[in-house]
């Protein structure tokens, strides 16, 4: 069955007005799932960016981009920082910075102000081969505007603020008071999966 309209793929689309073209079926190129032409087209039209997530298996087709506002991402490799749980004696220190501004048409409240609270924010990775690979993926995520978004802060409840966009970062490197620190042996694996889920490889 077409999981968008729940009709069989051999029958007409539930979105249609019963003309002949409405029973046309398309297969997505990456995951090979079938949908009615009209049903998947209705999904694409409801999005603002040039990608489609398969409604059945969530495989991304095209490039997913976010609504992160203008800002900067910089990093340095800092010697003498041994992150607990890794044997590298240096760390990758990433700094994100934003200024407050006015929301554009791609944001939740166009024309309203958005606020850059608690910036710059600093995140840490071990300077290992896998840590460097996560940095590479984060740089792609940054270029695609996926690391931050404008939305509601889960800590303060405030709207129209710049928030993390479900790619987890470590904001403490030798402690874990916030729950976003080290040691965390599975972190590299988890954040890599989070980046893959956004289509970043
Ligand atoms: Zn359908
Ligand atoms: Zn699929």
Short mmCIF file of N, CA and C and ligand atoms in Angstrom, two decimals, residues 1-9 11-15 22 24 34-40, ligand 1:
data_model
loop_
_atom_site.label_atom_id
_atom_site.label_comp_id
_atom_site.label_asym_id
_atom_site.label_seq_id
_atom_site.Cartn_x
_atom_site.Cartn_y
_atom_site.Cartn_z
N UNK A 1 0.84 -1.21 0.00
CA UNK A 1 0.00 0.00 0.00
C UNK A 1 0.87 1.26 0.00
N UNK A 2 0.30 2.32 -0.56
CA UNK A 2 0.94 3.63 -0.48
C UNK A 2 0.72 4.12 0.94
N UNK A 3 1.81 4.37 1.70
CA UNK A 3 1.60 4.73 3.11
C UNK A 3 1.23 6.20 3.29
N UNK A 4 1.20 6.96 2.19
CA UNK A 4 0.79 8.36 2.32
C UNK A 4 -0.74 8.44 2.36
N UNK A 5 -1.39 7.74 1.43
CA UNK A 5 -2.86 7.82 1.38
C UNK A 5 -3.52 6.53 1.84
N UNK A 6 -2.73 5.50 2.07
CA UNK A 6 -3.20 4.19 2.55
C UNK A 6 -4.03 3.41 1.53
N UNK A 7 -4.11 3.92 0.27
CA UNK A 7 -4.75 3.13 -0.78
C UNK A 7 -3.71 2.18 -1.36
N UNK A 8 -4.18 1.13 -2.02
CA UNK A 8 -3.24 0.24 -2.70
C UNK A 8 -2.55 0.97 -3.83
N UNK A 9 -1.29 0.59 -4.10
CA UNK A 9 -0.58 1.27 -5.19
C UNK A 9 -1.12 0.90 -6.56
N UNK A 11 -4.37 0.98 -7.03
CA UNK A 11 -5.61 1.76 -7.12
C UNK A 11 -5.27 3.24 -7.22
N UNK A 12 -6.29 4.07 -7.36
CA UNK A 12 -6.06 5.50 -7.51
C UNK A 12 -5.58 6.12 -6.21
N UNK A 13 -4.82 7.21 -6.34
CA UNK A 13 -4.33 7.94 -5.17
C UNK A 13 -5.49 8.51 -4.38
N UNK A 14 -5.38 8.48 -3.06
CA UNK A 14 -6.38 9.09 -2.21
C UNK A 14 -6.41 10.60 -2.31
N UNK A 15 -5.39 11.19 -2.96
CA UNK A 15 -5.34 12.64 -3.15
C UNK A 15 -6.07 13.07 -4.41
N UNK A 22 -4.09 9.64 -11.84
CA UNK A 22 -3.95 9.55 -10.39
C UNK A 22 -3.48 8.18 -9.92
N UNK A 24 -0.91 6.63 -11.27
CA UNK A 24 0.50 6.49 -11.61
C UNK A 24 1.33 6.28 -10.33
N UNK A 34 7.68 2.39 -3.17
CA UNK A 34 6.70 2.84 -4.15
C UNK A 34 5.63 3.71 -3.51
N UNK A 35 5.23 4.75 -4.22
CA UNK A 35 4.13 5.61 -3.78
C UNK A 35 3.36 6.05 -5.01
N UNK A 36 2.17 6.56 -4.79
CA UNK A 36 1.48 7.24 -5.88
C UNK A 36 2.26 8.50 -6.25
N UNK A 37 2.35 8.76 -7.52
CA UNK A 37 2.96 9.98 -8.04
C UNK A 37 2.40 11.21 -7.31
N UNK A 38 1.08 11.30 -7.25
CA UNK A 38 0.45 12.49 -6.65
C UNK A 38 0.72 12.60 -5.16
N UNK A 39 0.82 11.46 -4.50
CA UNK A 39 1.02 11.48 -3.05
C UNK A 39 2.41 12.00 -2.70
N UNK A 40 3.42 11.49 -3.41
CA UNK A 40 4.79 11.90 -3.10
C UNK A 40 4.98 13.36 -3.55
ZN1 LIG B 1 -1.02 7.29 -2.25
#
